[in-house]
C-alpha cells in the first residue's frame, strides 16, 4: 500500500533528516516513551496533536492536485487513495502500519506493529486525531477500543460518541456492542 508520501532524505554531512521539506528527528522509541511517560496530560496532548497534524498535512498535500487546497483533498479523494496516503505518512513517522475497517457507519483504524507498544496507545489516539482533523478539515475524536498483541483498534467519531465509547468500555461493555448501538436506529433518530 506504499505511495510516495514525500521524499525522505538523510544529509549525513549536515546531520539533517527531512521528509517532504520538513525537518525530522530520528529518536529511539524507548526515549520517546520515556519522555511521554514524564509529560503532563496537557503536554502529551500538545505533542501528539503536533505530530498528528504533521502527518495529516503530509497526506493531504500528497492528495491535493496541482496546487489545489489540501484542506479538502482528503474528503475529495477515494477512500482507498486517502487511506493510502495517510498510511504512508503514518509509516514514514515510524508509528507502524495503519489500516481502516468499516463497522456499519463507524470508522475503526487499526495500527499494527507500532514500536511504541501498548504504552503508546494514548499517543496514537491523539496523533490520529490530529492527523485526521488536519487532513479532513473536520474535528475528529479517537479512542482505543482494543489491543491484541501488536494490533490496536481505534474508534473515530465525534466527541459525544467517543465519550460514550469510553464510558461503556470502562463499564466492561464489549466495543463491538457499543458500535452496534451507536449505529442502530435510535442513534440516528429513527423510530
Short mmCIF file of C-alpha atoms in Angstrom, two decimals:
data_model
loop_
_atom_site.label_atom_id
_atom_site.label_comp_id
_atom_site.label_asym_id
_atom_site.label_seq_id
_atom_site.Cartn_x
_atom_site.Cartn_y
_atom_site.Cartn_z
CA UNK A 1 0.00 0.00 0.00
CA UNK A 2 3.04 2.31 -0.25
CA UNK A 3 2.77 5.56 -2.15
CA UNK A 4 5.26 8.36 -2.44
CA UNK A 5 4.30 10.40 0.61
CA UNK A 6 7.27 12.70 0.22
CA UNK A 7 10.98 12.40 -0.15
CA UNK A 8 12.79 11.17 2.90
CA UNK A 9 16.36 12.43 2.85
CA UNK A 10 19.31 11.98 5.16
CA UNK A 11 22.04 14.60 4.86
CA UNK A 12 24.80 12.93 6.83
CA UNK A 13 27.33 15.72 6.25
CA UNK A 14 24.97 18.26 7.83
CA UNK A 15 23.34 15.80 10.25
CA UNK A 16 19.83 16.53 8.95
CA UNK A 17 16.79 14.41 8.15
CA UNK A 18 13.94 15.83 6.06
CA UNK A 19 10.62 14.48 4.88
CA UNK A 20 8.99 16.45 2.10
CA UNK A 21 11.00 19.51 3.11
CA UNK A 22 10.07 19.32 6.81
CA UNK A 23 12.91 18.77 9.27
CA UNK A 24 12.69 15.48 11.19
CA UNK A 25 14.45 13.97 14.16
CA UNK A 26 15.11 10.24 14.44
CA UNK A 27 14.56 9.22 18.07
CA UNK A 28 14.55 5.75 19.63
CA UNK A 29 11.01 4.66 20.53
CA UNK A 30 12.14 3.93 24.09
CA UNK A 31 13.40 7.52 24.51
CA UNK A 32 10.15 8.92 23.13
CA UNK A 33 8.13 6.76 25.52
CA UNK A 34 10.33 7.83 28.48
CA UNK A 35 9.61 11.46 27.64
CA UNK A 36 5.92 10.67 27.10
CA UNK A 37 5.68 8.96 30.49
CA UNK A 38 7.07 12.01 32.28
CA UNK A 39 4.97 14.59 30.46
CA UNK A 40 1.83 16.22 31.85
CA UNK A 41 -1.51 15.39 30.19
CA UNK A 42 -1.54 18.86 28.59
CA UNK A 43 1.98 18.44 27.21
CA UNK A 44 1.09 14.99 25.89
CA UNK A 45 -1.91 16.43 24.06
CA UNK A 46 0.12 19.26 22.52
CA UNK A 47 2.87 16.90 21.37
CA UNK A 48 0.51 14.24 20.00
CA UNK A 49 -1.59 16.79 18.12
CA UNK A 50 1.51 18.43 16.60
CA UNK A 51 2.81 15.05 15.45
CA UNK A 52 -0.58 14.13 14.01
CA UNK A 53 -1.03 17.46 12.28
CA UNK A 54 2.32 16.98 10.55
CA UNK A 55 1.19 13.53 9.36
CA UNK A 56 -2.18 14.89 8.22
CA UNK A 57 -0.61 17.78 6.32
CA UNK A 58 1.78 15.41 4.54
CA UNK A 59 -1.07 13.11 3.49
CA UNK A 60 -3.34 15.96 2.38
CA UNK A 61 -0.53 17.65 0.46
CA UNK A 62 0.16 14.45 -1.48
CA UNK A 63 -3.54 14.09 -2.30
CA UNK A 64 -4.00 17.69 -3.45
CA UNK A 65 -3.93 18.04 -7.20
CA UNK A 66 -1.51 20.58 -8.68
CA UNK A 67 -1.81 23.49 -6.30
CA UNK A 68 -5.32 22.65 -5.07
CA UNK A 69 -6.27 23.42 -1.49
CA UNK A 70 -5.06 20.41 0.54
CA UNK A 71 -7.73 21.08 3.20
CA UNK A 72 -10.39 19.27 1.15
CA UNK A 73 -8.12 16.84 -0.68
CA UNK A 74 -8.73 14.01 1.81
CA UNK A 75 -12.51 14.37 1.55
CA UNK A 76 -12.42 14.64 -2.25
CA UNK A 77 -10.20 11.57 -2.70
CA UNK A 78 -11.42 8.00 -2.92
CA UNK A 79 -11.34 6.17 0.42
CA UNK A 80 -8.55 3.96 -0.91
CA UNK A 81 -6.38 6.89 -2.02
CA UNK A 82 -7.00 8.79 1.24
CA UNK A 83 -6.10 5.75 3.34
CA UNK A 84 -3.03 5.01 1.22
CA UNK A 85 -1.57 8.49 1.70
CA UNK A 86 -2.47 8.65 5.39
CA UNK A 87 -0.98 5.18 5.98
CA UNK A 88 2.19 6.13 4.11
CA UNK A 89 2.64 9.33 6.14
CA UNK A 90 1.93 7.36 9.36
CA UNK A 91 4.53 4.73 8.43
CA UNK A 92 7.14 7.36 7.49
CA UNK A 93 6.71 8.78 11.00
CA UNK A 94 7.68 5.31 12.25
CA UNK A 95 4.37 4.61 14.01
CA UNK A 96 3.61 1.25 12.39
CA UNK A 97 1.13 0.17 9.73
CA UNK A 98 -2.22 1.96 9.54
CA UNK A 99 -5.35 0.38 8.10
CA UNK A 100 -9.08 1.04 8.17
CA UNK A 101 -12.08 -1.14 8.99
CA UNK A 102 -15.74 -0.26 8.48
CA UNK A 103 -18.19 -1.38 11.17
CA UNK A 104 -21.53 -0.26 9.81
CA UNK A 105 -21.15 3.51 9.57
CA UNK A 106 -18.32 3.54 12.13
CA UNK A 107 -14.68 4.06 11.21
CA UNK A 108 -12.14 1.95 13.04
CA UNK A 109 -8.45 2.44 12.34
CA UNK A 110 -6.03 -0.39 13.07
CA UNK A 111 -2.40 0.27 13.97
CA UNK A 112 -0.20 -2.80 13.64
CA UNK A 113 3.41 -3.17 14.68
CA UNK A 114 3.84 0.20 16.35
CA UNK A 115 7.24 0.37 18.06
CA UNK A 116 5.53 2.25 20.91
CA UNK A 117 3.59 -0.83 22.06
CA UNK A 118 0.59 -0.68 24.38
CA UNK A 119 2.15 2.17 26.37
CA UNK A 120 1.99 4.28 23.20
CA UNK A 121 -1.73 3.79 22.53
CA UNK A 122 -2.62 7.16 24.06
CA UNK A 123 -0.03 8.82 21.82
CA UNK A 124 -1.50 7.00 18.81
CA UNK A 125 -5.02 8.19 19.79
CA UNK A 126 -4.01 11.83 19.99
CA UNK A 127 -1.78 11.64 16.92
CA UNK A 128 -4.54 10.04 14.86
CA UNK A 129 -6.95 12.78 16.00
CA UNK A 130 -4.53 15.45 14.82
CA UNK A 131 -3.83 13.72 11.51
CA UNK A 132 -7.49 13.18 10.67
CA UNK A 133 -8.54 16.67 11.76
CA UNK A 134 -5.91 18.39 9.62
CA UNK A 135 -6.22 16.04 6.64
CA UNK A 136 -10.03 16.25 6.50
CA UNK A 137 -10.59 19.77 7.81
CA UNK A 138 -13.12 18.31 10.28
CA UNK A 139 -12.83 17.74 14.00
CA UNK A 140 -12.19 14.11 14.91
CA UNK A 141 -12.03 12.29 18.22
CA UNK A 142 -10.35 8.93 18.69
CA UNK A 143 -10.47 6.28 21.40
CA UNK A 144 -8.56 3.00 21.57
CA UNK A 145 -11.12 0.22 21.75
CA UNK A 146 -8.98 -2.90 21.64
CA UNK A 147 -5.41 -4.15 21.79
CA UNK A 148 -4.46 -7.69 20.84
CA UNK A 149 -0.72 -8.24 20.84
CA UNK A 150 0.80 -5.83 18.29
CA UNK A 151 -2.57 -4.68 16.87
CA UNK A 152 -4.62 -1.82 18.32
CA UNK A 153 -8.04 -0.66 17.13
CA UNK A 154 -9.11 2.98 17.37
CA UNK A 155 -12.70 4.21 17.00
CA UNK A 156 -13.04 7.55 15.21
CA UNK A 157 -16.10 9.75 15.63
CA UNK A 158 -17.31 12.95 17.29
CA UNK A 159 -16.78 13.95 20.92
CA UNK A 160 -20.13 12.58 22.10
CA UNK A 161 -19.76 9.15 20.51
CA UNK A 162 -16.18 8.68 21.70
CA UNK A 163 -17.12 9.78 25.23
CA UNK A 164 -19.91 7.21 25.22
CA UNK A 165 -17.49 4.55 23.93
CA UNK A 166 -15.01 5.35 26.72
CA UNK A 167 -17.75 5.16 29.35
CA UNK A 168 -19.08 1.85 28.04
CA UNK A 169 -15.60 0.33 27.82
CA UNK A 170 -14.98 1.39 31.44
CA UNK A 171 -18.19 -0.47 32.39
CA UNK A 172 -16.87 -3.60 30.67
CA UNK A 173 -19.10 -3.47 27.58
CA UNK A 174 -17.59 -5.09 24.50
CA UNK A 175 -16.66 -2.43 21.94
CA UNK A 176 -18.46 -4.19 19.07
CA UNK A 177 -21.70 -3.97 21.07
CA UNK A 178 -21.20 -0.24 21.59
CA UNK A 179 -20.55 0.24 17.86
CA UNK A 180 -23.77 -1.65 17.06
CA UNK A 181 -25.71 0.57 19.48
CA UNK A 182 -24.16 3.73 18.05
CA UNK A 183 -25.02 2.57 14.53
CA UNK A 184 -28.59 1.49 15.46
CA UNK A 185 -31.86 3.28 14.64
CA UNK A 186 -32.07 5.06 17.99
CA UNK A 187 -28.70 6.72 17.45
CA UNK A 188 -29.85 8.08 14.08
CA UNK A 189 -33.15 9.35 15.44
CA UNK A 190 -35.17 6.74 13.50
CA UNK A 191 -38.23 5.28 15.19
#
